[in-house]
PDB file of C-alpha atoms and ligand atoms in Angstrom:
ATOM      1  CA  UNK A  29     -20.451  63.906 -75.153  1.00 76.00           C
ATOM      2  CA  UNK A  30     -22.278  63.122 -78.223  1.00 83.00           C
ATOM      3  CA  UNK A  31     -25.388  60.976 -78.605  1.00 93.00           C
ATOM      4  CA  UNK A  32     -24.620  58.305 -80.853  1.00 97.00           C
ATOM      5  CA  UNK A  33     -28.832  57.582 -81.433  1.00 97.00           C
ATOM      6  CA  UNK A  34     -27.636  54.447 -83.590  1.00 98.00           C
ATOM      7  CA  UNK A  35     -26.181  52.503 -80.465  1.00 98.00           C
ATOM      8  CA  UNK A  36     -29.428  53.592 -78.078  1.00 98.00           C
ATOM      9  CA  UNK A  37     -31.644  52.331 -81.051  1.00 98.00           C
ATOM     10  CA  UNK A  38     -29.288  49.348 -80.750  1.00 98.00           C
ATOM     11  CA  UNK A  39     -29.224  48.946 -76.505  1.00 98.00           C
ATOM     12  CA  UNK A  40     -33.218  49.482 -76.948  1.00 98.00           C
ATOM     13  CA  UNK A  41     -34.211  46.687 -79.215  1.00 98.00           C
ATOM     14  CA  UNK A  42     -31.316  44.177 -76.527  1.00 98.00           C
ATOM     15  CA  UNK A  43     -33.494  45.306 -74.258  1.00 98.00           C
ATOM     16  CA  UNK A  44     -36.942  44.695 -75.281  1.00 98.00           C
ATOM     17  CA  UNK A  45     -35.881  41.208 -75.939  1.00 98.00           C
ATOM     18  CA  UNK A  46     -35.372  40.973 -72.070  1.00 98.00           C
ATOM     19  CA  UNK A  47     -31.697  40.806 -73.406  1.00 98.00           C
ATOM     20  CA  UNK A  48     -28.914  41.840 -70.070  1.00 98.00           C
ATOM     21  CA  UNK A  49     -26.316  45.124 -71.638  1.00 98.00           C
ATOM     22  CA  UNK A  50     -24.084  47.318 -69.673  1.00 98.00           C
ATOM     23  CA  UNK A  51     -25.421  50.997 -69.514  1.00 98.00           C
ATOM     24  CA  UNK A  52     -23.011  54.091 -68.673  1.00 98.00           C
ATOM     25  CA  UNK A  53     -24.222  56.032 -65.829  1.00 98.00           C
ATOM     26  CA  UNK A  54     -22.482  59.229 -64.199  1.00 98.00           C
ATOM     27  CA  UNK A  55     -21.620  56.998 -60.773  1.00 98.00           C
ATOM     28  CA  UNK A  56     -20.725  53.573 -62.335  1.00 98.00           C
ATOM     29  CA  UNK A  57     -21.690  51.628 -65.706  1.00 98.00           C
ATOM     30  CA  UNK A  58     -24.484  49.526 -64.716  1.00 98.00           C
ATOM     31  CA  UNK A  59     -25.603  45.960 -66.317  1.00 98.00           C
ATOM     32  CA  UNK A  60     -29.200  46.129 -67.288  1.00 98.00           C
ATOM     33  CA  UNK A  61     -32.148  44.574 -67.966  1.00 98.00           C
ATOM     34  CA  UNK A  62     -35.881  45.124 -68.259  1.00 98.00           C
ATOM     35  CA  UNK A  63     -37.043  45.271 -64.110  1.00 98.00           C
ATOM     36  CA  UNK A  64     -40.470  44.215 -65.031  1.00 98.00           C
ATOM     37  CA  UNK A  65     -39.042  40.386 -66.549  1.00 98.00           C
ATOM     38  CA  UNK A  66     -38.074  37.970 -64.565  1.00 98.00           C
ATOM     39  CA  UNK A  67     -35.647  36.497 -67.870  1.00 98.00           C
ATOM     40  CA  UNK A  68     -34.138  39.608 -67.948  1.00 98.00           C
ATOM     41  CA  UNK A  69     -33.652  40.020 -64.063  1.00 98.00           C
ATOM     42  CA  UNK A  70     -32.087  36.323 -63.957  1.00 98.00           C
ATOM     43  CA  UNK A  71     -29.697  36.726 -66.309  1.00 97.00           C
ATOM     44  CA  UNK A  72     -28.494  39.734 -64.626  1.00 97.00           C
ATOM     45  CA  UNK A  73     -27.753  37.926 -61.150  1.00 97.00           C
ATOM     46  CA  UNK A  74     -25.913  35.159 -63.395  1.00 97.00           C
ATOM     47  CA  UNK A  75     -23.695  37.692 -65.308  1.00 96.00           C
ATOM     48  CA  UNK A  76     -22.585  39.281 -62.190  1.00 94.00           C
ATOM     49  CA  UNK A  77     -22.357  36.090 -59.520  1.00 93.00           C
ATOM     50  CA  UNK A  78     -24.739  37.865 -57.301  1.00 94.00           C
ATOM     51  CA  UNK A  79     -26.183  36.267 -54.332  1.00 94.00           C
ATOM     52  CA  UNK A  80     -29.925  36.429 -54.849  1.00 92.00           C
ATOM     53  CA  UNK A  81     -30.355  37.634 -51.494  1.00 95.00           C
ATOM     54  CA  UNK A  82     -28.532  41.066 -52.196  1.00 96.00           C
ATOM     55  CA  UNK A  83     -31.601  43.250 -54.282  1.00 97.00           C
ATOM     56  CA  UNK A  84     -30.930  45.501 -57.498  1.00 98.00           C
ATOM     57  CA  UNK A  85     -31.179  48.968 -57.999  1.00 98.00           C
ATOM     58  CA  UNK A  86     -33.466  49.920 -60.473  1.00 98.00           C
ATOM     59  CA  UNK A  87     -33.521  53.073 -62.929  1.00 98.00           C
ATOM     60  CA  UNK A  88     -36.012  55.319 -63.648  1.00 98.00           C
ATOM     61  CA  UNK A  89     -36.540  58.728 -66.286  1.00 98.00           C
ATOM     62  CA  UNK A  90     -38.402  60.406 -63.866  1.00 98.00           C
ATOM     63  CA  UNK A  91     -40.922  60.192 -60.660  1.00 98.00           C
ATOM     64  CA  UNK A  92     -43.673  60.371 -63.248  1.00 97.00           C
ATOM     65  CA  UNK A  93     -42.896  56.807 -64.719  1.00 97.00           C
ATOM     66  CA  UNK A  94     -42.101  55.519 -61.173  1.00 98.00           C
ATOM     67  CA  UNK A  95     -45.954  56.110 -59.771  1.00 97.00           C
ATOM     68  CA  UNK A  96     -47.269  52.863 -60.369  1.00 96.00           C
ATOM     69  CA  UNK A  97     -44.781  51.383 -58.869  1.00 98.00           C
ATOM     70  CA  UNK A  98     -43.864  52.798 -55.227  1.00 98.00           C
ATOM     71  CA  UNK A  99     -45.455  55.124 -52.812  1.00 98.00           C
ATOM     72  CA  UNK A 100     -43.520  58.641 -52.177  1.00 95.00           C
ATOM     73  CA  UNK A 101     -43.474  60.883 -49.334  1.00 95.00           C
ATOM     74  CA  UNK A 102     -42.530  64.703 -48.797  1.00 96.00           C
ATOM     75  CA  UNK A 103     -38.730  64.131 -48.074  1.00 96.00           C
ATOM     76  CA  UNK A 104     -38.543  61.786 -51.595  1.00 98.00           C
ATOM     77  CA  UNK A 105     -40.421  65.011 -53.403  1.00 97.00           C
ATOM     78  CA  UNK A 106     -37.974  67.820 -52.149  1.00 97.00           C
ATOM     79  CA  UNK A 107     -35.079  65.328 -52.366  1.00 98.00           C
ATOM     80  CA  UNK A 108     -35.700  64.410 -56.337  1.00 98.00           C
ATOM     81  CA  UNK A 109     -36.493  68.551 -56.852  1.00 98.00           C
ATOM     82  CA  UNK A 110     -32.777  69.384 -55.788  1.00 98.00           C
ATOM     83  CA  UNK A 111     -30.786  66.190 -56.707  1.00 98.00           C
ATOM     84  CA  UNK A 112     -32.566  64.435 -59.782  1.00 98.00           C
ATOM     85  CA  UNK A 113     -31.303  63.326 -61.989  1.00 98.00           C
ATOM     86  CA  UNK A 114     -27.728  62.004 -59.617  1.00 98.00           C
ATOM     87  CA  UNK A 115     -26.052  59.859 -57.325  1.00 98.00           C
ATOM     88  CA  UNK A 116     -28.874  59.362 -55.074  1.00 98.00           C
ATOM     89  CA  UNK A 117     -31.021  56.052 -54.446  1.00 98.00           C
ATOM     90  CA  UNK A 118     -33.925  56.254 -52.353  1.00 98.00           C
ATOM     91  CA  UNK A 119     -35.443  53.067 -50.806  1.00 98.00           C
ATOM     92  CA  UNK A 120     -39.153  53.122 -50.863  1.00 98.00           C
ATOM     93  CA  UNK A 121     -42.266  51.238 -50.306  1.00 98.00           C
ATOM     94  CA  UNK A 122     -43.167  48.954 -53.177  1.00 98.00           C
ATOM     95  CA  UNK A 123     -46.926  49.324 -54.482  1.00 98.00           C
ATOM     96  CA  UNK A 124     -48.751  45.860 -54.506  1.00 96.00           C
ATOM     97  CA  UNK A 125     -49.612  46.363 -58.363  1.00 96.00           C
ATOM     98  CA  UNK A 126     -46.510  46.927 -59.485  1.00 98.00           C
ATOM     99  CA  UNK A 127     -45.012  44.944 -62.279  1.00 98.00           C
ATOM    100  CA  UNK A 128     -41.089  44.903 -60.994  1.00 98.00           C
ATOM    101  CA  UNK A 129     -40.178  41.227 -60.694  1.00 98.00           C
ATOM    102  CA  UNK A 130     -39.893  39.676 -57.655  1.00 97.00           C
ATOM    103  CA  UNK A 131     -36.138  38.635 -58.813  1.00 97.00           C
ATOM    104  CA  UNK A 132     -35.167  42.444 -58.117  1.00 98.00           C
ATOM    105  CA  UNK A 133     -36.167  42.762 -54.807  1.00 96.00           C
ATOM    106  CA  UNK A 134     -35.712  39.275 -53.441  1.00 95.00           C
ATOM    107  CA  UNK A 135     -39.476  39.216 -52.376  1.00 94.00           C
ATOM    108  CA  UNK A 136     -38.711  42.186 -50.429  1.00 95.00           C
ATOM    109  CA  UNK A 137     -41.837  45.219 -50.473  1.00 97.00           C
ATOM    110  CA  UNK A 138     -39.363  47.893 -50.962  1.00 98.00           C
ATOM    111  CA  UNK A 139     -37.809  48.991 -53.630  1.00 98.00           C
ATOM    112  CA  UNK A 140     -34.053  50.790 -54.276  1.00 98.00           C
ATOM    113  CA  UNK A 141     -34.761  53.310 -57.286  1.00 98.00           C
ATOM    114  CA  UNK A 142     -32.943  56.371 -58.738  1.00 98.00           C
ATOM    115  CA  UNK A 143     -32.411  58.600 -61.898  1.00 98.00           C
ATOM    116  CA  UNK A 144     -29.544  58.362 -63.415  1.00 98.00           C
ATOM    117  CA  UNK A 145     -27.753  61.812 -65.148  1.00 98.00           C
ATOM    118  CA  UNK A 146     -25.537  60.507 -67.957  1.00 98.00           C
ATOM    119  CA  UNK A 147     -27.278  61.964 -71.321  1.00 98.00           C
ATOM    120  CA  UNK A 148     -26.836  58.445 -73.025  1.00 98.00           C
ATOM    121  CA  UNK A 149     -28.429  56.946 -70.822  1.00 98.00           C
ATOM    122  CA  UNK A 150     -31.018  59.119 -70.121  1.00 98.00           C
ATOM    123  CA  UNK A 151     -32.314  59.414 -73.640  1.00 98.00           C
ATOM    124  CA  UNK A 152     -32.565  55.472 -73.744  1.00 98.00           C
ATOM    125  CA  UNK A 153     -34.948  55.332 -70.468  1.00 98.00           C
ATOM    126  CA  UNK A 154     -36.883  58.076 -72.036  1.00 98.00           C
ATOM    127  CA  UNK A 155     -37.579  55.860 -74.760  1.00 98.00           C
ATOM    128  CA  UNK A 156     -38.332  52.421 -73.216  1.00 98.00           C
ATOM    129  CA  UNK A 157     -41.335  51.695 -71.637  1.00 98.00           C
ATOM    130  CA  UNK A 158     -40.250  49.637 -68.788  1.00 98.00           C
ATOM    131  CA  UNK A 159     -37.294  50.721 -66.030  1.00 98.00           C
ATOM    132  CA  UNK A 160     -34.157  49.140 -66.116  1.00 99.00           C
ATOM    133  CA  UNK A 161     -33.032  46.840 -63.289  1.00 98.00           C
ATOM    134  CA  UNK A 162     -29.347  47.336 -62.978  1.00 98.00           C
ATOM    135  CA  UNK A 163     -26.063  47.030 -60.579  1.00 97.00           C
ATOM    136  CA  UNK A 164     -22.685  47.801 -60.942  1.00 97.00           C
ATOM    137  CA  UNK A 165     -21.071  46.168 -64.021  1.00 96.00           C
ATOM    138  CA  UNK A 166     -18.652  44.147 -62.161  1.00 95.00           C
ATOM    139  CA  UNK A 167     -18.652  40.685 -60.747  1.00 94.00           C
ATOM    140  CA  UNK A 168     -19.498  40.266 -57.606  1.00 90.00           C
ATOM    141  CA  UNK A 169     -15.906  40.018 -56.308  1.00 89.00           C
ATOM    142  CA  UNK A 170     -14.111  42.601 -58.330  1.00 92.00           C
ATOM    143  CA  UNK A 171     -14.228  47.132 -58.109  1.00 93.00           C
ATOM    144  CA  UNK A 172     -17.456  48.924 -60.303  1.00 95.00           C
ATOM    145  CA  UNK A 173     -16.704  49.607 -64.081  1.00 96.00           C
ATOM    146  CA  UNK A 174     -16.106  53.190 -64.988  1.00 97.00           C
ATOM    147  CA  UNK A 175     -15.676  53.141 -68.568  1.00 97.00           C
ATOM    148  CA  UNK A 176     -16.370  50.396 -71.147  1.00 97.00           C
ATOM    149  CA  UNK A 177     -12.726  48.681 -70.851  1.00 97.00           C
ATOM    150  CA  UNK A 178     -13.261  48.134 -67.232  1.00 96.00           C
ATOM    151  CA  UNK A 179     -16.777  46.590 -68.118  1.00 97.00           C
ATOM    152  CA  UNK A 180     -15.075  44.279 -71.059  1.00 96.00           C
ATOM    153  CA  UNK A 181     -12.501  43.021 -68.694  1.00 95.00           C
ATOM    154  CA  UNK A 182     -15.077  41.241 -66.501  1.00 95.00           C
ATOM    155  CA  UNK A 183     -17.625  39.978 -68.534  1.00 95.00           C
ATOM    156  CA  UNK A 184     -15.516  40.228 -72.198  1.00 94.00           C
ATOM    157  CA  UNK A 185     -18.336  38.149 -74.678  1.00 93.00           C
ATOM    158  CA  UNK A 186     -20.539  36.964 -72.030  1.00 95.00           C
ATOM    159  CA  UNK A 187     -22.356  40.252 -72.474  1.00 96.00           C
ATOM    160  CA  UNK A 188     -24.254  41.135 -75.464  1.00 95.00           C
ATOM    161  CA  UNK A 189     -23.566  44.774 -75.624  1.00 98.00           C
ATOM    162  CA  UNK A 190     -21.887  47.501 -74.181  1.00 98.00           C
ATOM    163  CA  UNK A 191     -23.776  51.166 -74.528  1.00 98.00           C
ATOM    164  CA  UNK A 192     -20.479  53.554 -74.990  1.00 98.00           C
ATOM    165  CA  UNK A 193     -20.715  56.228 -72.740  1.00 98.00           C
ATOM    166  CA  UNK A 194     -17.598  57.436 -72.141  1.00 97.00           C
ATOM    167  CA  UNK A 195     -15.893  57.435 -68.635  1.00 97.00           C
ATOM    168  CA  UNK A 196     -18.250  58.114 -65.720  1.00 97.00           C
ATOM    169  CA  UNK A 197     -17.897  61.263 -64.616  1.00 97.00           C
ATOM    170  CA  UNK A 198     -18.046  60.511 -60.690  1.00 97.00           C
ATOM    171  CA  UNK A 199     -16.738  57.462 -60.588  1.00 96.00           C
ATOM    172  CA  UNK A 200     -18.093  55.830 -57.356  1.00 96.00           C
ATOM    173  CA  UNK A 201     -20.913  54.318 -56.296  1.00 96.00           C
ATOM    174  CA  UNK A 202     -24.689  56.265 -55.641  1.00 98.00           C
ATOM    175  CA  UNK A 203     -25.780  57.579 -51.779  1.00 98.00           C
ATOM    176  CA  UNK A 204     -28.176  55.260 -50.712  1.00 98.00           C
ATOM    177  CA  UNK A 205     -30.768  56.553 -48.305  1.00 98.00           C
ATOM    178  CA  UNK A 206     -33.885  54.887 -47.147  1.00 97.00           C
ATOM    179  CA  UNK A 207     -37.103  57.301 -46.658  1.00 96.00           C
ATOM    180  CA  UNK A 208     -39.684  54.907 -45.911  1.00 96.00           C
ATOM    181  CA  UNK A 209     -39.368  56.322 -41.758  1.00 92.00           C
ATOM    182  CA  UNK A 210     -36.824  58.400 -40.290  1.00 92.00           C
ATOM    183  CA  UNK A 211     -34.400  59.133 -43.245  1.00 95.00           C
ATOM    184  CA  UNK A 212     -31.213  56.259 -42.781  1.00 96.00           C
ATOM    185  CA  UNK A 213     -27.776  56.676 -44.909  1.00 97.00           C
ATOM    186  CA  UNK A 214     -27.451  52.813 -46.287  1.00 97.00           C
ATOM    187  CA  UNK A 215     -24.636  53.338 -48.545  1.00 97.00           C
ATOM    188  CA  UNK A 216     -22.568  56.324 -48.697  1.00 97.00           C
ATOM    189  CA  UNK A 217     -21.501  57.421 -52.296  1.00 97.00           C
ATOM    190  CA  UNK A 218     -21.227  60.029 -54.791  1.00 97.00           C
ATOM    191  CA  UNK A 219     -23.855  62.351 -52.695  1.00 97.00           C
ATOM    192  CA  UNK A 220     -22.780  64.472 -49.613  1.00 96.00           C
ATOM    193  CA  UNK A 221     -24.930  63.486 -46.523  1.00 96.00           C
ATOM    194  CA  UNK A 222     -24.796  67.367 -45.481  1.00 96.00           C
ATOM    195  CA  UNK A 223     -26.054  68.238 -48.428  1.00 96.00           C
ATOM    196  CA  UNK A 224     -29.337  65.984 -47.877  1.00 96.00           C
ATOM    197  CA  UNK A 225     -29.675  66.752 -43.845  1.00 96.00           C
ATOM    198  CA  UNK A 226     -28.914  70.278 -44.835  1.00 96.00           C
ATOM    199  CA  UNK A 227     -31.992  69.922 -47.161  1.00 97.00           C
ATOM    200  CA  UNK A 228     -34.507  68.008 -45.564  1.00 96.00           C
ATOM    201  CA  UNK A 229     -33.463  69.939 -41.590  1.00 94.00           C
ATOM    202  CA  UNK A 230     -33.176  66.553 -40.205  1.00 90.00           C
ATOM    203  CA  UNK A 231     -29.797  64.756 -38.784  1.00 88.00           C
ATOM    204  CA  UNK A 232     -29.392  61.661 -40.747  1.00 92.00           C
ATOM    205  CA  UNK A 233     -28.584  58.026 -39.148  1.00 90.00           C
ATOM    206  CA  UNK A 234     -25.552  55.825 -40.638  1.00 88.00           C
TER     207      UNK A 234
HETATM  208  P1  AMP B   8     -25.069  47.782 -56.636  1.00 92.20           P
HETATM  209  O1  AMP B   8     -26.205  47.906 -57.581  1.00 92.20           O
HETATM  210  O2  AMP B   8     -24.148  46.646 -56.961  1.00 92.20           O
HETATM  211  O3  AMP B   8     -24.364  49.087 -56.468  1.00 92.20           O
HETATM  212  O4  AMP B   8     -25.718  47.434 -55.227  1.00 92.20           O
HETATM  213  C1  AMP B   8     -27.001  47.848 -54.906  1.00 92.20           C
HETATM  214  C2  AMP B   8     -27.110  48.130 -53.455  1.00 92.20           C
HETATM  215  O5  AMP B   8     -28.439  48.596 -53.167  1.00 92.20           O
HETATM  216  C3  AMP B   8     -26.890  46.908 -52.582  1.00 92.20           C
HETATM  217  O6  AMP B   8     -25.952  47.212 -51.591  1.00 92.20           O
HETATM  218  C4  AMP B   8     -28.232  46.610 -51.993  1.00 92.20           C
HETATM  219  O7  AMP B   8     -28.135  46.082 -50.707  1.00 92.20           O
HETATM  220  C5  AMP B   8     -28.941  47.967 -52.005  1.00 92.20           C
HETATM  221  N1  AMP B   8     -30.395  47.781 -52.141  1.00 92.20           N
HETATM  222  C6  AMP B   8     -31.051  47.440 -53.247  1.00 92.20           C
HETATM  223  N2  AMP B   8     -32.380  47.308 -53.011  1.00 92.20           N
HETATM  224  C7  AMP B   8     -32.563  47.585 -51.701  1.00 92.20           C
HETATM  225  C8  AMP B   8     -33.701  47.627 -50.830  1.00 92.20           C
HETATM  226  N3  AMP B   8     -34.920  47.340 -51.266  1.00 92.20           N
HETATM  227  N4  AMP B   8     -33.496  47.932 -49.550  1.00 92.20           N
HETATM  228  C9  AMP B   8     -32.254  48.221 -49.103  1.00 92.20           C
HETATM  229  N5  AMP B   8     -31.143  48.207 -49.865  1.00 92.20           N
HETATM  230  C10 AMP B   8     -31.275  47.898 -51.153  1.00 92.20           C
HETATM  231 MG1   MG B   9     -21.813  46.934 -56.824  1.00 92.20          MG
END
C-alpha cells in the first residue's frame, strides 16, 4: 500500500501530545500511545475498559531502540534475526532505568515487546522517539479490529484518530512467547510454534 506521509505526520504530532490513536499493524490495529507517559498509558486502559491488572504490549522499530529498556538473551537475538519485523511478542526482563510507565506493565519487571511489519506503521515508529504502548483496538469485551471500520465501530469519536492502514494482512492476534527461562508459548497467534522450536532446537511449553 501507499504511504500517505501526511496522516503519519498527523498520528506523530497525536502522539507526542501523549494523545491515545489506533495504529494498523499486520496482526490487528492496535490503540496507541506514548509507553514512556503515564497520560498516555491511562487513557489507553480507559478507551478500551481494560482491567489494569492485564499489561500492554508495547512496539518497538527495532532491538536497537529497545536496549535501554530490557535485557536480551541468545534465543531473543536468533528469534528477532528470522522473524522481525512479525507476529511475534517476546516477554522479557525489564531494565531498572527504563522509562516505560509503570501503567504498562502493572508494576510488573517484565516487559511484552515486539516489531510490528505493516509499512505505515513502521515508518511512524521510525520517526518517534519513544515506543508505542498498544493493544488490540477493541473493547475489552468485543473481537480485535482488522481494518479501520472495525476500529470506528467500537470507539466511533471517543478516539482522536485513526492511522489508515488498510486491512491487516494476518488478521489475528501476535505469538506470545516468554524467553526470560525455558522458552513458554503464552498466547498462540499469527506465528507457528514449529517454526520457533524448529529454530531455537528446543520443544516449547504451552
Ligand atoms: P492485547 O494487546 O490486547 O493483544 O493483549 C496483550 C497480551 O499480552 C495480554 O494477554 C497480556 O496478558 C500479555 N502480556 C502483556 N505484557 C505481559 C507480560 N509482561 N508478561 C506476560 N504477558 C504479558
Ligand atoms: Mg486484545
Amino acid at each position: 500500500m501507499k504511504i500517505n506521509l501526511a496522516n503519519i505526520k498527523k498520528a506523530k504530532k497525536l502522539l507526542n501530545k501523549n494523545e491515545c490513536i489506533a495504529i494498523p499493524t499486520e496482526t490487528v490495529y492496535g490503540l496507541a500511545g506514548n509507553a514512556y507517559s503515564n497520560n498516555a498509558c491511562k487513557k489507553i486502559y480507559e478507551l478500551k475498559k481494560r482491567p489494569k491488572k492485564n499489561p500492554l504490549i508495547v512496539h518497538y522499530y527495532n532491538y536497537k531502540n529497545l536496549e535501554k529498556d530490557c535485557y536480551f538473551n541468545q534465543d531473543f537475538m536468533k528469534l528477532y534475526k528470522k522473524f522481525c519485523p512479525g507476529p511475534i511478542t517476546f516477554v522479557l526482563d525489564l531494565k531498572k532505568k527504563s522509562k516505560i510507565s509503570k501503567i504498562v506493565t502493572n508494576n510488573k519487571n517484565t516487559l511484552a515487546v515486539r516489531f510490528p511489519k505493516h509499512p505505515v506503521t513502521r515508518n511512524l515508529l521510525k520517526q518517534l522517539k519513544f515506543p508505542l504502548a498498544a493493544p488490540s483496538a477493541n473493547l475489552s469485551t468485543k473481537v480485535s479490529a482488522v481494518n479501520s471500520t472495525d476500529v470506528r465501530e467500537d470507539f466511533g469519536k471517543k478516539i482522536k484518530y485513526i492511522l489508515e492502514g488498510g486491512c491487516s494482512s494476518i488478521g489475528v492476534e501476535s505469538t506470545i512467547i516468554d524467553l526470560r527461562k525455558k522458552p513458554k508459548v503464552l498466547r498462540l497467534g499469527g506465528l507457528e510454534i514449529s517454526a520457533i522450536q524448529k529454530l531455537l532446537k528446543k520443544r516449547l511449553t504451552i
